[in-house]
mmCIF file of C-alpha atoms in Angstrom:
data_model
loop_
_atom_site.group_PDB
_atom_site.id
_atom_site.type_symbol
_atom_site.label_atom_id
_atom_site.label_comp_id
_atom_site.label_asym_id
_atom_site.label_seq_id
_atom_site.Cartn_x
_atom_site.Cartn_y
_atom_site.Cartn_z
ATOM 1 C CA MET A 10 -124.893 -90.793 19.432
ATOM 2 C CA HIS A 11 -121.393 -89.932 19.636
ATOM 3 C CA LYS A 12 -119.784 -88.480 22.873
ATOM 4 C CA VAL A 13 -116.985 -85.677 22.111
ATOM 5 C CA PHE A 14 -114.899 -83.715 24.907
ATOM 6 C CA ILE A 15 -112.983 -80.476 23.771
ATOM 7 C CA ASP A 16 -110.029 -80.412 26.095
ATOM 8 C CA GLY A 17 -109.238 -76.637 25.805
ATOM 9 C CA GLN A 18 -112.758 -75.510 24.630
ATOM 10 C CA VAL A 19 -111.853 -71.781 26.185
ATOM 11 C CA GLY A 20 -109.147 -71.096 23.790
ATOM 12 C CA THR A 21 -109.472 -69.601 20.154
ATOM 13 C CA THR A 22 -109.718 -73.009 18.126
ATOM 14 C CA GLY A 23 -111.696 -74.489 21.068
ATOM 15 C CA LEU A 24 -114.361 -71.910 20.767
ATOM 16 C CA GLN A 25 -114.624 -72.320 16.792
ATOM 17 C CA ILE A 26 -114.816 -75.938 17.177
ATOM 18 C CA HIS A 27 -117.532 -75.629 19.908
ATOM 19 C CA GLU A 28 -119.457 -73.448 17.503
ATOM 20 C CA LEU A 29 -119.472 -75.658 14.744
ATOM 21 C CA LEU A 30 -120.387 -78.606 16.757
ATOM 22 C CA ASN A 31 -122.943 -77.120 19.341
ATOM 23 C CA ASP A 32 -126.077 -77.714 17.138
ATOM 24 C CA ARG A 33 -125.215 -81.177 15.731
ATOM 25 C CA THR A 34 -127.882 -83.749 16.787
ATOM 26 C CA ASP A 35 -125.422 -86.774 16.216
ATOM 27 C CA LEU A 36 -122.986 -85.646 19.025
ATOM 28 C CA GLU A 37 -123.221 -85.187 22.836
ATOM 29 C CA LEU A 38 -120.868 -82.735 23.903
ATOM 30 C CA LEU A 39 -119.319 -83.288 26.960
ATOM 31 C CA GLU A 40 -118.083 -80.295 29.124
ATOM 32 C CA ILE A 41 -116.065 -79.481 32.130
ATOM 33 C CA SER A 42 -117.052 -76.648 34.547
ATOM 34 C CA GLU A 43 -114.558 -73.814 34.857
ATOM 35 C CA SER A 44 -113.921 -74.578 38.477
ATOM 36 C CA ASP A 45 -112.810 -78.132 37.281
ATOM 37 C CA ARG A 46 -110.801 -77.227 34.201
ATOM 38 C CA LYS A 47 -107.547 -78.116 36.417
ATOM 39 C CA ASN A 48 -108.840 -80.735 38.039
ATOM 40 C CA GLN A 49 -107.203 -83.811 36.661
ATOM 41 C CA SER A 50 -109.493 -86.441 38.118
ATOM 42 C CA VAL A 51 -112.269 -84.922 36.547
ATOM 43 C CA LYS A 52 -110.633 -84.326 33.295
ATOM 44 C CA GLN A 53 -109.538 -87.781 33.070
ATOM 45 C CA ALA A 54 -113.121 -89.084 33.788
ATOM 46 C CA LEU A 55 -114.424 -87.062 30.799
ATOM 47 C CA ILE A 56 -111.748 -88.095 28.659
ATOM 48 C CA ASN A 57 -112.451 -91.798 29.014
ATOM 49 C CA ALA A 58 -116.279 -91.328 28.944
ATOM 50 C CA SER A 59 -115.735 -90.005 25.358
ATOM 51 C CA ASP A 60 -115.847 -91.633 21.914
ATOM 52 C CA LEU A 61 -113.666 -88.785 20.678
ATOM 53 C CA VAL A 62 -111.377 -85.946 22.605
ATOM 54 C CA ILE A 63 -110.384 -82.801 20.792
ATOM 55 C CA LEU A 64 -107.155 -81.430 22.374
ATOM 56 C CA CYS A 65 -107.378 -77.491 22.006
ATOM 57 C CA LEU A 66 -104.142 -77.224 24.171
ATOM 58 C CA PRO A 67 -100.372 -76.064 24.480
ATOM 59 C CA ASP A 68 -98.151 -78.853 23.429
ATOM 60 C CA ALA A 69 -96.934 -79.939 26.957
ATOM 61 C CA ALA A 70 -100.629 -79.708 28.085
ATOM 62 C CA ALA A 71 -101.753 -82.214 25.221
ATOM 63 C CA ARG A 72 -99.180 -84.539 25.928
ATOM 64 C CA GLU A 73 -100.609 -84.645 29.676
ATOM 65 C CA SER A 74 -103.929 -85.133 28.624
ATOM 66 C CA VAL A 75 -102.941 -88.273 26.214
ATOM 67 C CA SER A 76 -101.271 -89.853 29.181
ATOM 68 C CA LEU A 77 -104.783 -89.914 31.324
ATOM 69 C CA ILE A 78 -106.303 -92.190 28.756
ATOM 70 C CA THR A 79 -107.000 -95.472 30.269
ATOM 71 C CA ASN A 80 -109.836 -96.474 27.567
ATOM 72 C CA PRO A 81 -108.305 -97.936 24.669
ATOM 73 C CA ASP A 82 -111.486 -97.218 22.556
ATOM 74 C CA VAL A 83 -110.968 -93.423 22.904
ATOM 75 C CA LYS A 84 -109.821 -91.537 20.021
ATOM 76 C CA ILE A 85 -107.891 -88.629 20.002
ATOM 77 C CA LEU A 86 -107.670 -85.470 17.567
ATOM 78 C CA ASP A 87 -104.807 -83.230 18.702
ATOM 79 C CA ALA A 88 -104.823 -79.591 17.427
ATOM 80 C CA SER A 89 -101.308 -78.606 19.105
ATOM 81 C CA THR A 90 -98.266 -79.349 17.388
ATOM 82 C CA ALA A 91 -96.983 -82.103 19.895
ATOM 83 C CA HIS A 92 -97.709 -85.191 17.695
ATOM 84 C CA ARG A 93 -97.595 -83.855 14.288
ATOM 85 C CA VAL A 94 -94.751 -85.697 12.792
ATOM 86 C CA SER A 95 -94.971 -88.569 15.118
ATOM 87 C CA GLU A 96 -94.961 -92.034 13.667
ATOM 88 C CA GLU A 97 -97.571 -93.144 16.086
ATOM 89 C CA TRP A 98 -100.004 -90.567 14.950
ATOM 90 C CA ILE A 99 -101.989 -89.888 11.362
ATOM 91 C CA TYR A 100 -101.318 -86.516 9.864
ATOM 92 C CA GLY A 101 -105.055 -85.119 9.751
ATOM 93 C CA LEU A 102 -104.836 -83.670 6.142
ATOM 94 C CA PRO A 103 -107.319 -85.940 4.048
ATOM 95 C CA GLU A 104 -106.379 -84.137 0.736
ATOM 96 C CA LEU A 105 -102.434 -84.898 1.275
ATOM 97 C CA ASN A 106 -102.416 -87.799 -0.814
ATOM 98 C CA PRO A 107 -104.925 -90.805 -1.894
ATOM 99 C CA ASP A 108 -104.561 -92.816 1.283
ATOM 100 C CA GLN A 109 -104.571 -90.290 3.765
ATOM 101 C CA ARG A 110 -108.529 -90.018 4.191
ATOM 102 C CA GLY A 111 -108.494 -93.860 4.756
ATOM 103 C CA LEU A 112 -105.738 -93.562 7.346
ATOM 104 C CA ILE A 113 -107.642 -90.781 9.139
ATOM 105 C CA LYS A 114 -110.738 -92.946 9.081
ATOM 106 C CA THR A 115 -109.241 -95.892 10.786
ATOM 107 C CA ALA A 116 -107.129 -93.856 13.181
ATOM 108 C CA HIS A 117 -107.205 -93.543 17.004
ATOM 109 C CA ARG A 118 -104.582 -90.808 17.134
ATOM 110 C CA VAL A 119 -104.835 -88.001 14.582
ATOM 111 C CA SER A 120 -103.043 -84.825 14.334
ATOM 112 C CA ASN A 121 -104.636 -81.738 13.310
ATOM 113 C CA PRO A 122 -102.232 -79.894 10.556
ATOM 114 C CA GLY A 123 -101.083 -76.311 11.239
ATOM 115 C CA CYS A 124 -102.660 -73.657 9.146
ATOM 116 C CA TYR A 125 -99.489 -72.321 7.241
ATOM 117 C CA PRO A 126 -98.393 -76.240 6.461
ATOM 118 C CA THR A 127 -102.285 -76.773 5.229
ATOM 119 C CA GLY A 128 -101.806 -73.939 2.554
ATOM 120 C CA PHE A 129 -97.934 -75.027 1.798
ATOM 121 C CA LEU A 130 -98.553 -78.950 1.749
ATOM 122 C CA LEU A 131 -101.631 -78.895 -0.414
ATOM 123 C CA ALA A 132 -99.765 -76.584 -2.974
ATOM 124 C CA VAL A 133 -96.316 -78.248 -3.005
ATOM 125 C CA THR A 134 -96.546 -82.098 -2.238
ATOM 126 C CA PRO A 135 -98.499 -83.104 -5.362
ATOM 127 C CA LEU A 136 -95.786 -81.353 -7.320
ATOM 128 C CA VAL A 137 -92.756 -82.822 -5.446
ATOM 129 C CA HIS A 138 -94.262 -86.284 -5.824
ATOM 130 C CA ALA A 139 -94.638 -85.659 -9.527
ATOM 131 C CA GLY A 140 -91.132 -84.613 -9.896
ATOM 132 C CA ILE A 141 -91.857 -81.205 -10.816
ATOM 133 C CA ILE A 142 -90.196 -79.596 -7.799
ATOM 134 C CA PRO A 143 -87.378 -81.677 -6.987
ATOM 135 C CA GLY A 144 -86.995 -82.680 -3.267
ATOM 136 C CA THR A 145 -83.826 -80.774 -3.212
ATOM 137 C CA THR A 146 -85.074 -77.456 -4.290
ATOM 138 C CA PRO A 147 -84.698 -74.586 -1.773
ATOM 139 C CA LEU A 148 -88.000 -73.224 -1.088
ATOM 140 C CA THR A 149 -89.167 -69.979 0.370
ATOM 141 C CA ILE A 150 -92.473 -69.395 2.083
ATOM 142 C CA ASN A 151 -94.232 -65.821 2.499
ATOM 143 C CA ALA A 152 -97.206 -65.800 4.301
ATOM 144 C CA ILE A 153 -99.953 -63.558 6.168
ATOM 145 C CA SER A 154 -102.432 -64.588 8.503
ATOM 146 C CA GLY A 155 -104.990 -62.841 10.273
ATOM 147 C CA PHE A 156 -104.441 -61.901 14.139
ATOM 148 C CA SER A 157 -106.725 -64.425 15.300
ATOM 149 C CA GLY A 158 -104.008 -66.872 14.567
ATOM 150 C CA GLY A 159 -102.052 -65.845 17.573
ATOM 151 C CA GLY A 160 -104.888 -66.542 19.843
ATOM 152 C CA ARG A 161 -106.701 -64.583 22.926
ATOM 153 C CA LYS A 162 -104.008 -62.459 23.982
ATOM 154 C CA MET A 163 -103.046 -61.207 20.285
ATOM 155 C CA ILE A 164 -106.807 -60.913 19.345
ATOM 156 C CA GLU A 165 -107.143 -58.751 22.280
ATOM 157 C CA SER A 166 -103.872 -56.641 21.472
ATOM 158 C CA TYR A 167 -105.125 -55.684 17.874
ATOM 159 C CA THR A 168 -108.913 -55.124 19.095
ATOM 160 C CA ASP A 169 -107.616 -52.857 21.758
ATOM 161 C CA ARG A 170 -104.897 -50.971 19.372
ATOM 162 C CA ASN A 171 -107.611 -50.782 16.486
ATOM 163 C CA ALA A 172 -110.270 -49.191 19.324
ATOM 164 C CA ASN A 173 -107.743 -46.655 20.555
ATOM 165 C CA PRO A 174 -108.051 -43.394 18.445
ATOM 166 C CA GLU A 175 -104.455 -42.091 19.681
ATOM 167 C CA ALA A 176 -102.730 -45.299 18.406
ATOM 168 C CA SER A 177 -101.987 -45.822 14.896
ATOM 169 C CA PRO A 178 -103.204 -49.583 13.514
ATOM 170 C CA TRP A 179 -100.502 -52.217 13.194
ATOM 171 C CA SER A 180 -99.979 -53.049 9.524
ATOM 172 C CA MET A 181 -98.461 -56.214 8.322
ATOM 173 C CA ARG A 182 -96.049 -57.426 10.915
ATOM 174 C CA PRO A 183 -93.266 -60.407 10.193
ATOM 175 C CA TYR A 184 -92.659 -62.678 12.937
ATOM 176 C CA SER A 185 -90.601 -65.718 13.927
ATOM 177 C CA LEU A 186 -87.447 -64.040 12.468
ATOM 178 C CA ASP A 187 -85.225 -66.342 14.098
ATOM 179 C CA LEU A 188 -86.420 -68.698 11.127
ATOM 180 C CA LYS A 189 -87.280 -71.492 13.421
ATOM 181 C CA HIS A 190 -91.092 -71.764 13.491
ATOM 182 C CA LYS A 191 -92.763 -74.589 14.959
ATOM 183 C CA HIS A 192 -94.527 -75.500 11.948
ATOM 184 C CA LEU A 193 -91.368 -76.221 9.697
ATOM 185 C CA PRO A 194 -90.880 -79.869 10.768
ATOM 186 C CA GLU A 195 -94.421 -80.839 9.446
ATOM 187 C CA MET A 196 -93.915 -78.712 6.329
ATOM 188 C CA GLN A 197 -90.216 -80.451 5.353
ATOM 189 C CA TYR A 198 -91.626 -83.952 6.351
ATOM 190 C CA TYR A 199 -94.978 -84.550 4.527
ATOM 191 C CA ALA A 200 -93.648 -82.577 1.397
ATOM 192 C CA GLY A 201 -90.745 -84.917 1.170
ATOM 193 C CA LEU A 202 -88.019 -82.055 1.289
ATOM 194 C CA LYS A 203 -84.343 -82.641 1.776
ATOM 195 C CA ASN A 204 -84.430 -79.179 3.818
ATOM 196 C CA PRO A 205 -86.765 -77.138 5.621
ATOM 197 C CA PRO A 206 -88.216 -74.089 3.536
ATOM 198 C CA LEU A 207 -87.168 -70.554 4.629
ATOM 199 C CA PHE A 208 -90.482 -69.540 6.206
ATOM 200 C CA VAL A 209 -91.359 -66.016 6.840
ATOM 201 C CA PRO A 210 -94.796 -65.584 8.664
ATOM 202 C CA SER A 211 -96.522 -62.334 9.082
ATOM 203 C CA VAL A 212 -99.678 -61.196 10.989
ATOM 204 C CA GLY A 213 -101.951 -58.673 9.102
ATOM 205 C CA ASN A 214 -104.539 -56.493 10.822
ATOM 206 C CA PHE A 215 -107.494 -58.254 10.120
ATOM 207 C CA HIS A 216 -109.203 -60.970 12.274
ATOM 208 C CA GLN A 217 -108.814 -63.792 10.287
ATOM 209 C CA GLY A 218 -107.802 -65.188 6.780
ATOM 210 C CA MET A 219 -104.740 -66.394 5.079
ATOM 211 C CA LEU A 220 -102.595 -66.315 2.010
ATOM 212 C CA VAL A 221 -99.634 -68.681 1.765
ATOM 213 C CA GLN A 222 -97.119 -67.917 -0.995
ATOM 214 C CA ILE A 223 -94.324 -69.866 -2.656
ATOM 215 C CA PRO A 224 -92.301 -68.268 -5.160
ATOM 216 C CA VAL A 225 -90.239 -70.474 -7.304
ATOM 217 C CA PHE A 226 -88.081 -69.869 -10.381
ATOM 218 C CA LYS A 227 -88.876 -71.796 -13.408
ATOM 219 C CA GLU A 228 -85.205 -72.803 -13.724
ATOM 220 C CA CYS A 229 -85.297 -74.694 -10.604
ATOM 221 C CA LEU A 230 -88.231 -76.920 -11.742
ATOM 222 C CA ALA A 231 -87.421 -80.341 -13.693
ATOM 223 C CA VAL A 232 -89.995 -79.657 -16.503
ATOM 224 C CA GLU A 233 -90.661 -77.710 -19.461
ATOM 225 C CA SER A 234 -93.697 -75.369 -19.683
ATOM 226 C CA ALA A 235 -93.812 -75.745 -15.810
ATOM 227 C CA SER A 236 -96.890 -73.460 -15.332
ATOM 228 C CA GLN A 237 -99.015 -76.000 -17.557
ATOM 229 C CA PHE A 238 -97.707 -79.020 -15.652
ATOM 230 C CA ILE A 239 -98.133 -77.364 -12.131
ATOM 231 C CA HIS A 240 -101.837 -76.368 -12.921
ATOM 232 C CA GLN A 241 -102.583 -80.027 -14.630
ATOM 233 C CA THR A 242 -100.776 -81.765 -11.742
ATOM 234 C CA TRP A 243 -103.126 -79.505 -9.105
ATOM 235 C CA ILE A 244 -106.344 -80.631 -11.051
ATOM 236 C CA GLN A 245 -105.433 -84.160 -11.214
ATOM 237 C CA ALA A 246 -104.600 -84.408 -7.541
ATOM 238 C CA TYR A 247 -107.820 -82.480 -6.402
ATOM 239 C CA GLU A 248 -110.312 -82.786 -8.755
ATOM 240 C CA LYS A 249 -112.501 -84.750 -6.737
ATOM 241 C CA GLU A 250 -111.935 -82.696 -3.483
ATOM 242 C CA PRO A 251 -114.685 -80.695 -2.287
ATOM 243 C CA CYS A 252 -112.643 -78.510 -0.208
ATOM 244 C CA LEU A 253 -110.272 -77.476 -2.856
ATOM 245 C CA LYS A 254 -110.718 -74.937 -5.804
ATOM 246 C CA ILE A 255 -107.986 -74.769 -8.424
ATOM 247 C CA HIS A 256 -108.242 -71.297 -10.079
ATOM 248 C CA PRO A 257 -107.020 -70.589 -13.715
ATOM 249 C CA ILE A 258 -103.347 -69.549 -14.319
ATOM 250 C CA ASN A 259 -103.130 -65.766 -13.498
ATOM 251 C CA ALA A 260 -106.678 -65.861 -12.266
ATOM 252 C CA ALA A 261 -107.593 -62.129 -13.063
ATOM 253 C CA ALA A 262 -110.878 -62.405 -12.268
ATOM 254 C CA GLU A 263 -110.048 -63.216 -8.528
ATOM 255 C CA LEU A 264 -108.246 -59.935 -8.273
ATOM 256 C CA ASP A 265 -109.323 -56.464 -7.078
ATOM 257 C CA ALA A 266 -107.120 -53.877 -8.618
ATOM 258 C CA GLY A 267 -104.520 -56.413 -9.188
ATOM 259 C CA MET A 268 -104.651 -57.609 -5.329
ATOM 260 C CA LEU A 269 -105.737 -60.900 -3.785
ATOM 261 C CA ASP A 270 -107.914 -60.806 -1.062
ATOM 262 C CA PRO A 271 -106.666 -63.055 1.851
ATOM 263 C CA GLU A 272 -110.105 -63.192 3.553
ATOM 264 C CA ALA A 273 -112.275 -64.481 0.746
ATOM 265 C CA ASN A 274 -112.809 -67.823 2.150
ATOM 266 C CA ASN A 275 -113.419 -66.971 5.535
ATOM 267 C CA TYR A 276 -115.834 -68.831 7.372
ATOM 268 C CA SER A 277 -115.522 -71.587 5.287
ATOM 269 C CA ASN A 278 -113.455 -74.771 5.041
ATOM 270 C CA ARG A 279 -112.620 -73.934 1.330
ATOM 271 C CA LEU A 280 -108.882 -73.707 0.179
ATOM 272 C CA ASP A 281 -108.143 -72.095 -2.989
ATOM 273 C CA LEU A 282 -104.980 -72.862 -5.211
ATOM 274 C CA PHE A 283 -103.641 -70.067 -7.341
ATOM 275 C CA LEU A 284 -100.820 -70.082 -9.985
ATOM 276 C CA PHE A 285 -99.360 -66.784 -11.409
ATOM 277 C CA GLU A 286 -96.449 -66.955 -13.740
ATOM 278 C CA SER A 287 -94.061 -64.592 -15.713
ATOM 279 C CA GLU A 288 -91.333 -65.582 -18.113
ATOM 280 C CA LEU A 289 -88.923 -66.521 -15.307
ATOM 281 C CA HIS A 290 -90.950 -67.217 -12.175
ATOM 282 C CA CYS A 291 -94.075 -68.949 -10.885
ATOM 283 C CA LEU A 292 -96.050 -67.998 -7.442
ATOM 284 C CA LEU A 293 -97.949 -70.531 -6.029
ATOM 285 C CA VAL A 294 -100.715 -69.206 -3.638
ATOM 286 C CA ALA A 295 -102.973 -71.075 -1.192
ATOM 287 C CA ARG A 296 -105.758 -69.086 0.343
ATOM 288 C CA LEU A 297 -107.907 -70.473 3.469
ATOM 289 C CA ASP A 298 -109.373 -69.295 6.560
ATOM 290 C CA ASN A 299 -106.800 -69.920 9.478
ATOM 291 C CA LEU A 300 -109.698 -70.389 11.611
ATOM 292 C CA GLY A 301 -111.664 -72.755 9.035
ATOM 293 C CA LYS A 302 -109.616 -75.053 7.120
ATOM 294 C CA GLY A 303 -106.605 -74.048 8.843
ATOM 295 C CA ALA A 304 -107.974 -75.300 12.338
ATOM 296 C CA ALA A 305 -111.357 -75.688 13.550
ATOM 297 C CA GLY A 306 -112.989 -76.628 10.088
ATOM 298 C CA ALA A 307 -110.223 -79.120 9.801
ATOM 299 C CA ALA A 308 -110.684 -80.243 13.124
ATOM 300 C CA VAL A 309 -114.277 -81.118 12.301
ATOM 301 C CA GLN A 310 -113.592 -82.669 8.965
ATOM 302 C CA ASN A 311 -111.208 -85.002 10.768
ATOM 303 C CA MET A 312 -113.375 -85.845 13.586
ATOM 304 C CA ASN A 313 -116.317 -86.573 11.082
ATOM 305 C CA LEU A 314 -113.840 -88.735 9.232
ATOM 306 C CA MET A 315 -112.831 -90.589 12.586
ATOM 307 C CA LEU A 316 -116.375 -91.102 13.962
ATOM 308 C CA GLY A 317 -117.624 -92.176 10.334
ATOM 309 C CA CYS A 318 -120.060 -89.366 9.971
ATOM 310 C CA ASP A 319 -120.264 -87.329 6.493
ATOM 311 C CA GLU A 320 -116.976 -85.754 6.066
ATOM 312 C CA LEU A 321 -118.250 -82.207 5.531
ATOM 313 C CA CYS A 322 -121.148 -82.445 8.271
ATOM 314 C CA GLY A 323 -121.324 -78.901 9.863
ATOM 315 C CA LEU A 324 -118.890 -77.136 7.469
ATOM 316 C CA SER A 325 -119.490 -74.508 5.124
ATOM 317 C CA LEU A 326 -117.920 -74.594 1.606
#
């Protein structure tokens, strides 16, 4: 039986991971009491008694927990941004390329991807590698996530406002308008882009779910009949990937009165890829649950690989 410790279990992602793992009979979940959460000696003992530790912490706290490791056999899966572009850590996106899954299986240090980068990278990376999107292409991303992506305080603020009959509900609200979102480094690095994309994320007035949209002018692409090449490249890259679904071009059957539902993959580890086109433009869209394939589900998928378990054990598609 594998011993797993979730460091930061009381946070949004930690709670979701615990819920996914709690009924597993092949795991023993080590837990720290509320009174000992800030006791470094107790935490260090739990970390070094584990087969695998999942860090659901702010960046600085994640680095501190890594520094407590004295047992070289302990494997670490970090859900923070602290190690996502570190050469000493493996990026935990199994579908990123044909070699990534094998690297995760043998790694002792794996960084869980961000939710937005998961959608962006799975849409764009195979197209860059195939030469359809040149690495010098200026890319933009318009994305919307449920308010759970902002953690406990944001969840409470939206929940309280929605429950207040005297307050008008918040609609879509763009943020990170300094254009320096913390996910940009991993987006640029793993997609193989010369420059970071222009990324405009927004929070929607729904709990969870996500759409990541990448608009592209066809004249910027390196091939004729771009939409056919994009769609076929996705199929070739992901035809054996159980968590990914490639929809037909201009997938009318997935639209509700012409609109795309960001919540359709909630409570699953599934990611959908869509391609919409006009004569001049292509729109690449990834849809996922920001708490599923975008966070907790991805962590469980990576944990399973690192421990030699069935990759999708405990996950819903």
